Coordinates of C-alpha atoms and ligand atoms in Angstrom, one line a residue:
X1 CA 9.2 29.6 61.0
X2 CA 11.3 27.0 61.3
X3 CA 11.2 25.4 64.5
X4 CA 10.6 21.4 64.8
X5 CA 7.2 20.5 64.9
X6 CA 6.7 16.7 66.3
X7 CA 4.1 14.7 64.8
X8 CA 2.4 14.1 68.6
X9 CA 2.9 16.3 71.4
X10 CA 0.8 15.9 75.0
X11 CA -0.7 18.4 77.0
X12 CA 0.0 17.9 80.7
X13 CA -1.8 20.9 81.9
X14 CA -4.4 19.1 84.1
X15 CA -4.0 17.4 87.7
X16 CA -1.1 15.3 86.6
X17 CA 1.3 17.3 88.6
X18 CA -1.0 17.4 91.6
X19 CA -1.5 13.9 91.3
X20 CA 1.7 13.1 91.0
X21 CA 2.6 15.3 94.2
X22 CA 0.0 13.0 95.9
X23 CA 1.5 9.8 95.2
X24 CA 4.4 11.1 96.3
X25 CA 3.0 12.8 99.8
X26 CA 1.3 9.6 100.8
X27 CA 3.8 6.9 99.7
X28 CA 1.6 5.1 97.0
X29 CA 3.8 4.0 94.5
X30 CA 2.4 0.7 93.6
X31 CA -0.2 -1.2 90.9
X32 CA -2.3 -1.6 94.8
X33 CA -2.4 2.6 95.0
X34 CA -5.7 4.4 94.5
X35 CA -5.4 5.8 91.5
X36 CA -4.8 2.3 90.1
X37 CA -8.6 1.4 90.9
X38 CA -9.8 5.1 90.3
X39 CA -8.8 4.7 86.7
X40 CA -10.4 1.3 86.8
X41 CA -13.5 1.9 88.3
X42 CA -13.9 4.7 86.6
X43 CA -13.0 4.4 82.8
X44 CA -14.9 0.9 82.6
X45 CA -18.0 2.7 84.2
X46 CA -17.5 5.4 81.4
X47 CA -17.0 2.8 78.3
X48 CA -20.1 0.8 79.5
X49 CA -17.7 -2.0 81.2
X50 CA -18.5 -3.7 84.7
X51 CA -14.5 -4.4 85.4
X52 CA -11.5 -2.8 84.5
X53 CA -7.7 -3.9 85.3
X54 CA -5.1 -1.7 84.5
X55 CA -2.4 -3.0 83.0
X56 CA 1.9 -2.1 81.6
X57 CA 0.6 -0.8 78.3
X58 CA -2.0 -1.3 74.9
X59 CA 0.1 -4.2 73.7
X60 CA 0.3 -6.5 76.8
X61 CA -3.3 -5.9 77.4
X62 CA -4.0 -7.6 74.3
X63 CA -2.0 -11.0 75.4
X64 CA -3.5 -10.6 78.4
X65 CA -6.5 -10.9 77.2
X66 CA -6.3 -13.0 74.7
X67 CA -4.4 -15.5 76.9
X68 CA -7.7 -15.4 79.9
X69 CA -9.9 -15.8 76.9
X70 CA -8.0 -18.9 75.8
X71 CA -8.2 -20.5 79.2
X72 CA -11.8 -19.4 79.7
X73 CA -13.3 -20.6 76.6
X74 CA -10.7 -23.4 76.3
X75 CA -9.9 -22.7 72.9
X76 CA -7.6 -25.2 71.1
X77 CA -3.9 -24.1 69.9
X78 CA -4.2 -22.7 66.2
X79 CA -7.3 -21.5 66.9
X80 CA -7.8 -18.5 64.8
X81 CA -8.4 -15.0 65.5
X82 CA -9.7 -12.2 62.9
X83 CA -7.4 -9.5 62.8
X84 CA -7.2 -6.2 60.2
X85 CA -4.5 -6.1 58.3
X86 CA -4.3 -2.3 58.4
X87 CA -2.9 -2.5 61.5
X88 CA -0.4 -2.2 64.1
X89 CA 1.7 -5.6 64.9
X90 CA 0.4 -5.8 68.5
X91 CA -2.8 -7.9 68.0
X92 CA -1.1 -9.9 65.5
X93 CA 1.6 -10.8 68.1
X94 CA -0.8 -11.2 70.7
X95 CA -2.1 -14.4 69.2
X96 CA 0.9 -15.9 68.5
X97 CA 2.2 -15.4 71.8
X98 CA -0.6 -17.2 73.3
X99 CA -0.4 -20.0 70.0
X100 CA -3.3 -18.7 68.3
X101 CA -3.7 -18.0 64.5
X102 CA -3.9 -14.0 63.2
X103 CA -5.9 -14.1 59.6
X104 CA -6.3 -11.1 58.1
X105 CA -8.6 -9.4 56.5
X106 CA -8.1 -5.9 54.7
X107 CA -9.2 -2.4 55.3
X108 CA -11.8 -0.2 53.8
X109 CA -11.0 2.9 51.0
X110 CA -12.9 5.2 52.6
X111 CA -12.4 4.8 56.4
X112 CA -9.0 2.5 56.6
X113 CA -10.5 0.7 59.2
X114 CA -11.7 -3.4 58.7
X115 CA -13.9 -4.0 55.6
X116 CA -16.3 -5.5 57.3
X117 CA -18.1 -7.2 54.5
X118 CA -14.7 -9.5 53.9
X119 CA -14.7 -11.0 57.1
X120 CA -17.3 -13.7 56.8
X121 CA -14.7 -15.6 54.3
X122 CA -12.1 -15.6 56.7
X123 CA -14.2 -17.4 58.7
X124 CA -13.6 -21.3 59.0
X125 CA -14.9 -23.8 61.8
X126 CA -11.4 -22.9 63.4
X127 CA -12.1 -19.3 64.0
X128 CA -12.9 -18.3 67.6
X129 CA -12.9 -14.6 67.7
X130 CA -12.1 -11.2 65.4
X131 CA -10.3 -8.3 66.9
X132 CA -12.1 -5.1 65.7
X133 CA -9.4 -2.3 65.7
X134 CA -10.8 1.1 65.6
X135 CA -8.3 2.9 63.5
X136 CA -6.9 6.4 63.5
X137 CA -9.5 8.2 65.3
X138 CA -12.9 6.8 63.4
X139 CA -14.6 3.7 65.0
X140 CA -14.7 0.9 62.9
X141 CA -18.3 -0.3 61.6
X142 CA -19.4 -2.4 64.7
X143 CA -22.7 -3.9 64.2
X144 CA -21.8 -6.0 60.7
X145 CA -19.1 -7.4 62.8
X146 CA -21.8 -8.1 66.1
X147 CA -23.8 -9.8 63.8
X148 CA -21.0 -12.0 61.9
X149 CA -19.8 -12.8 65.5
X150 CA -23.4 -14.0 66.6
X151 CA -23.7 -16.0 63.9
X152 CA -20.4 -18.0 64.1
X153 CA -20.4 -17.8 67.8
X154 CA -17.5 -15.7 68.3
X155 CA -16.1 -13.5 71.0
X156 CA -15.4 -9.6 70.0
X157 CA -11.9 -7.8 71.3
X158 CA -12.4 -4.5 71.0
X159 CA -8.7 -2.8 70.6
X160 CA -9.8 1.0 71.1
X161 CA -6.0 2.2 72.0
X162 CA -7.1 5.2 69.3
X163 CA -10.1 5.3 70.4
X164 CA -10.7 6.7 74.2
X165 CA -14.4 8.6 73.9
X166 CA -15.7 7.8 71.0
X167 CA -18.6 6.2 70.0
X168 CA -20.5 4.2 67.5
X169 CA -24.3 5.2 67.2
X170 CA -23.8 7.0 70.5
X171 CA -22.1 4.7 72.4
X172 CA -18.9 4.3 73.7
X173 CA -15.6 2.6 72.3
X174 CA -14.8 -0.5 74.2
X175 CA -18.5 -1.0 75.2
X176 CA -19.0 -3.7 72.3
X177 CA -16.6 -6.3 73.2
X178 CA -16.3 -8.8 75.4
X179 CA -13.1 -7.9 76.1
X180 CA -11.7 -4.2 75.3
X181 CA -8.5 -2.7 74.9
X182 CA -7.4 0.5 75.7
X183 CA -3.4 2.2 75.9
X184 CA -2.1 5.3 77.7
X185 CA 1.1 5.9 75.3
X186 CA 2.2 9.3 74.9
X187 CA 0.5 9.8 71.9
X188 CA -2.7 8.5 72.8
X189 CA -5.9 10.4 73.8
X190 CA -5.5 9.5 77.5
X191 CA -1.8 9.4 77.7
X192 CA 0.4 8.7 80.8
X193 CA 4.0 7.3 79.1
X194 CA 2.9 4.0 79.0
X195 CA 0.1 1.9 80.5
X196 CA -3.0 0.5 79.6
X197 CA -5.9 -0.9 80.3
X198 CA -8.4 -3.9 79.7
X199 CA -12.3 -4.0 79.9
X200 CA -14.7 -6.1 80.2
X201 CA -18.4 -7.3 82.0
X202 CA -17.6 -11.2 82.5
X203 CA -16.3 -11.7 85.9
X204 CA -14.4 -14.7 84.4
X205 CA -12.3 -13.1 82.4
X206 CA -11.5 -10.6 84.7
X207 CA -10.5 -12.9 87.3
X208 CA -8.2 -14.4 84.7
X209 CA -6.9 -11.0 83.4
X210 CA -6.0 -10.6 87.0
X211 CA -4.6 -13.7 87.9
X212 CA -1.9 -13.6 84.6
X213 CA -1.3 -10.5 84.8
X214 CA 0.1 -10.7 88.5
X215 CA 2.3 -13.5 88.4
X216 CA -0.3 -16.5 88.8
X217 CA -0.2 -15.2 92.6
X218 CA -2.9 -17.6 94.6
X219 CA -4.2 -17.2 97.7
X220 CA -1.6 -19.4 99.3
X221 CA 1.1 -16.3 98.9
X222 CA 4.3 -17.6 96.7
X223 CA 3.0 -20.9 95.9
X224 CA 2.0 -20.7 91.9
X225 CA 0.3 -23.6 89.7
X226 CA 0.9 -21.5 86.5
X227 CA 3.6 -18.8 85.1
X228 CA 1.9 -15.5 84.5
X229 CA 3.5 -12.1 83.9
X230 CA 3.9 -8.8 86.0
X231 CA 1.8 -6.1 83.9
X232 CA 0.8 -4.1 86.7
X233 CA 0.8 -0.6 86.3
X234 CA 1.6 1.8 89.1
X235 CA 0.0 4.0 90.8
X236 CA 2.4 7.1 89.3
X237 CA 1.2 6.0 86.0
X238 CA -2.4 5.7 86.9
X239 CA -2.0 9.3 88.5
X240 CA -1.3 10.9 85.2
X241 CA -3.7 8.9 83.5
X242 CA -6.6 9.8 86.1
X243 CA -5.9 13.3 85.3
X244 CA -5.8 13.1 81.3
X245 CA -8.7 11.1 82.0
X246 CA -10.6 13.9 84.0
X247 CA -10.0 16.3 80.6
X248 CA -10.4 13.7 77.8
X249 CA -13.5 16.0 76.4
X250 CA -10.9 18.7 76.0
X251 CA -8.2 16.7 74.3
X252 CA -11.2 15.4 72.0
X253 CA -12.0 19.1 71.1
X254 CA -8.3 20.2 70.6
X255 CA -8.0 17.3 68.1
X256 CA -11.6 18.0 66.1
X257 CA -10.2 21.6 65.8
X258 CA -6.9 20.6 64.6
X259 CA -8.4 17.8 61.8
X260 CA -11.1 20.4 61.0
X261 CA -9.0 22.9 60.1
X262 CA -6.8 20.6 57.9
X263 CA -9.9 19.9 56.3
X264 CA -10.0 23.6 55.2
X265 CA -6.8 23.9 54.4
X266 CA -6.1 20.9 52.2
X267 CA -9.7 20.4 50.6
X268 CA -7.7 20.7 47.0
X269 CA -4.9 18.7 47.4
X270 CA -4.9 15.2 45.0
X271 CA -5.0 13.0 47.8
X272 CA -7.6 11.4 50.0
X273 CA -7.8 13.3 53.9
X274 CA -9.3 11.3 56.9
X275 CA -12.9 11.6 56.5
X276 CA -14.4 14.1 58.7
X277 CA -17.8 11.5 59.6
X278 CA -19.4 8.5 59.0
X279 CA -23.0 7.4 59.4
X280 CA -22.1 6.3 62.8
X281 CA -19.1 8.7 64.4
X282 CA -17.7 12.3 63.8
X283 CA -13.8 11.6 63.8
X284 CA -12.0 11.9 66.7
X285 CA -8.4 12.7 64.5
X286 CA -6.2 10.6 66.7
X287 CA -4.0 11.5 63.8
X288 CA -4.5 13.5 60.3
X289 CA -4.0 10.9 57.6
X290 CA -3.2 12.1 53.9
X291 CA -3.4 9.2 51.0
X292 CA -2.3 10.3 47.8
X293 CA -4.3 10.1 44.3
X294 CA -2.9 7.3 42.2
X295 CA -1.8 10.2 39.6
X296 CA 0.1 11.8 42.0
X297 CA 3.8 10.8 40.7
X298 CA 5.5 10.5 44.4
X299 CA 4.8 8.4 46.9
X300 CA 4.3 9.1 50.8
X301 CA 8.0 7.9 51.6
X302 CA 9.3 10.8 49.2
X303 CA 6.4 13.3 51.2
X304 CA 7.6 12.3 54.3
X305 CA 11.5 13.3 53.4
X306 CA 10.8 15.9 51.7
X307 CA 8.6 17.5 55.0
X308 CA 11.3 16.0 57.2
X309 CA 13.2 19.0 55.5
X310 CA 11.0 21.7 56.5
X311 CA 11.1 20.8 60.0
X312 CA 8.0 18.9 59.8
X313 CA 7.6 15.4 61.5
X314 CA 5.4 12.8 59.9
X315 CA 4.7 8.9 60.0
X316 CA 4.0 6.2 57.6
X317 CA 1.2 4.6 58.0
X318 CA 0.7 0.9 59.4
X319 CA 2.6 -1.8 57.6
X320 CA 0.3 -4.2 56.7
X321 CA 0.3 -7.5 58.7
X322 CA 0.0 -10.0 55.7
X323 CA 3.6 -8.5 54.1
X324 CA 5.2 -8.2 58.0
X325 CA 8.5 -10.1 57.3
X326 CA 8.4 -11.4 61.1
X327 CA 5.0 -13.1 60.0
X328 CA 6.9 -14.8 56.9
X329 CA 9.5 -16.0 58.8
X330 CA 7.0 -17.6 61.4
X331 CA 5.5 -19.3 58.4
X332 CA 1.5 -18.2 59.1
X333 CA 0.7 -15.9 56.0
X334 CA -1.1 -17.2 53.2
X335 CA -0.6 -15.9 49.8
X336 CA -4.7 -13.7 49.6
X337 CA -3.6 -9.9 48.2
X338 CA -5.0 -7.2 50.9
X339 CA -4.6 -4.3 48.1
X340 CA -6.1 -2.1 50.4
X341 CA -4.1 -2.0 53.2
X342 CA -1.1 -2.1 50.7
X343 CA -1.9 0.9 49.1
X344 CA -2.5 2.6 52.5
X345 CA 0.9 2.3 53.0
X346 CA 2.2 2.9 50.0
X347 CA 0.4 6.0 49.6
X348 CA -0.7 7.0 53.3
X349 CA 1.1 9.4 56.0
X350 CA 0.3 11.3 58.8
X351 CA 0.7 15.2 60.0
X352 CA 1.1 16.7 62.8
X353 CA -1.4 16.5 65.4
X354 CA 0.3 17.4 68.5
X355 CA -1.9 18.9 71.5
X356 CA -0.1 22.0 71.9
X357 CA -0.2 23.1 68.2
X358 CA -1.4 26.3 67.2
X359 CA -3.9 27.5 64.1
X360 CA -0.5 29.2 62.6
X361 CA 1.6 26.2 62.5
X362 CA -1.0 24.3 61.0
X363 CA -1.4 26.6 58.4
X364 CA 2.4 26.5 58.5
X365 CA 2.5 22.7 57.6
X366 CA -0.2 22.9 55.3
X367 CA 1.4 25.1 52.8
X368 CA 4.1 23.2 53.4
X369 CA 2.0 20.5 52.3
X370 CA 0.4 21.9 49.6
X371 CA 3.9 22.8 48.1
X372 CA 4.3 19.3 47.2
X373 CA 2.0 18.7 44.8
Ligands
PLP1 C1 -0.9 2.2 70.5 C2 -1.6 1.0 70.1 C3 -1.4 -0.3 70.6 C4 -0.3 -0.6 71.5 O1 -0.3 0.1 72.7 P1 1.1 0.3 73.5 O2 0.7 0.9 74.8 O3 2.0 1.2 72.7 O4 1.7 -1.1 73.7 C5 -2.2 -1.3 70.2 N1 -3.2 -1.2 69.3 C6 -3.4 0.0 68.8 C7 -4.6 0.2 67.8 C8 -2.7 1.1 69.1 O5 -2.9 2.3 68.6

């Protein structure tokens, strides 16, 4: 067997088309189509939300909402934000696009997400909020973080782009903070190309979500007393997301059966796997993450050629945020080691996990795998 296997393919086999068919029928193109507020009323009734606005994709949602909790709270420039440094650049970049301060605070061993008993000395009287990531298909641990928050007094983002269904304790991603995040990229578990979407119960903030994300429009039409941007999403987008929506248990399934049977297959390897559970969540496997032993003599840049050459697509995981030459150049890091999140990526990489694979090329890329070692 030697055909390509993609680290992420979707599975479109839902009402997209007929969705899509609809828009099309009825003329509703735009963000104003019905879809749009489907998706909206819907998902943010389903996370435990009161409003949801749908927005270009994960990454603006974050500026979005990082810019109407700014204005709503009146934080000062410089304020700063928590952030993990095992982590995609988004949230990083959200803050200082809307002049506020990223400090970062490393991951766990075990789970790779936020090591929650760190973030209490990254606090200073400057800090006004801390983005909990959920990472890679576990949730992070929410309630040391509600409590740290409670007692500093500061707001929660919840960026659940990985993290569409799951839940903490029972309940839902994107239910925790006072703003959530969500994305529909292709590889996510509610995927529609690109969009995304933003949560949240304070009418406030919603009101502000909408107002930047639509151009500062006020009531007196083309007359503006700020500059916003366009995120909208449209309604074509929100079609295809309604639909993955409609089947997100299913996606969830396909994914546990994938990770579980990696589980199987690569119990022996020298390397540490995504952990099948927590106290708190089963993993939902947004991807398969592999981090090798520290006696293993390669690292996961040579694993990740050497599987290139057997047809087999992987990633490396996140860079970490404190090294992210951008960040150096902007002159914000400080000089604290996050040897967790260093070794992560150093040693990490993902396989496979595309919707459409079957039990044979996952045994495929496992003795692939297993060849390495
Ligand atoms: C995918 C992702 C984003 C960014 O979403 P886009 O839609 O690609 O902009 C942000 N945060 C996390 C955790 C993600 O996985």
């Amino acid at each position: 067997m030697s055909e390509f296997i993609p680290v992420f393919a979707p599975l479109l086999d839902g009402n997209e088309k007929k969705y899509l068919e609809e828009c099309i029928e009825t003329g509703w193109l735009g963000s104003n189509g019905p879809f749009v507020k489907k998706l909206e009323q819907e998902f943010s009734v389903f996370c435990g939300q009161k409003f949801g606005s749908c927005v270009t994709n994960g990454s603006s949602a974050l500026d979005v909402s990082l810019r109407a909790m700014k204005a709503v709270y009146k934080w000062e420039d410089n304020s700063e934000i928590i952030v993990p440094s095992f982590n995609i650049i988004s949230s990083a970049q959200s803050c200082i696009y809307n002049k506020l301060k990223p400090v970062f605070v490393d991951a766990e061993d075990n789970t790779w997400n936020i090591d929650t008993n760190k973030i209490e000395e990254a606090v200073t009287n400057k800090t006004k909020a801390i983005i909990i990531v959920h990472i890679y298909g576990l949730p992070s641990n929410v309630k040391p973080v509600l409590e740290i928050a409670k007692k500093y007094n500061l707001k929660i983002i919840e960026d659940a782009a990985q993290a569409h269904g799951q839940t903490y304790y029972g309940n839902k991603c994107g239910s925790f903070g006072d703003i959530a995040t969500f994305s529909f990229f292709t590889n996510k578990h509610i995927a529609c190309g690109e969009g995304g979407i933003v949560l949240t119960s304070e009418e406030n903030l919603y009101n502000k979500i909408n107002y930047y994300k639509n151009l500062c429009f006020t009531k007196d039409k083309f007359v503006h007393n700020d500059l916003g941007w366009n995120l909208r999403m449209s309604n074509l987008q929100a079609a295809v997301a309604y639909a993955q929506f409609e089947k997100l248990d299913r996606t969830i399934c396909i994914k546990q059966h994938i990770g579980n049977l990696y589980q199987k297959l690569l119990k022996n390897i020298p390397a540490h796997l995504s952990i099948s559970q927590t106290e708190y969540a089963k993993n939902h496997y947004w991807i398969f993450g592999i981090v090798l032993n520290d006696d293993v003599k390669f690292n996961a840049k040579t694993a990740i050629n050497k599987l290139a050459g057997e047809n087999t697509e992987t990633r490396p995981f996140f860079f970490p945020l404190h090294k992210q030459p951008v960040l150096k150049k902007l002159g914000i890091l400080d000089n604290i080691k996050r040897p967790v999140s260093e070794k992560l990526y150093e040693r990490g990489f993902y396989i496979p996990t595309g919707l459409n694979l079957t039990d044979e090329k996952i045994e495929y890329i496992s003795k692939k795998i297993k060849r390495l070692f």
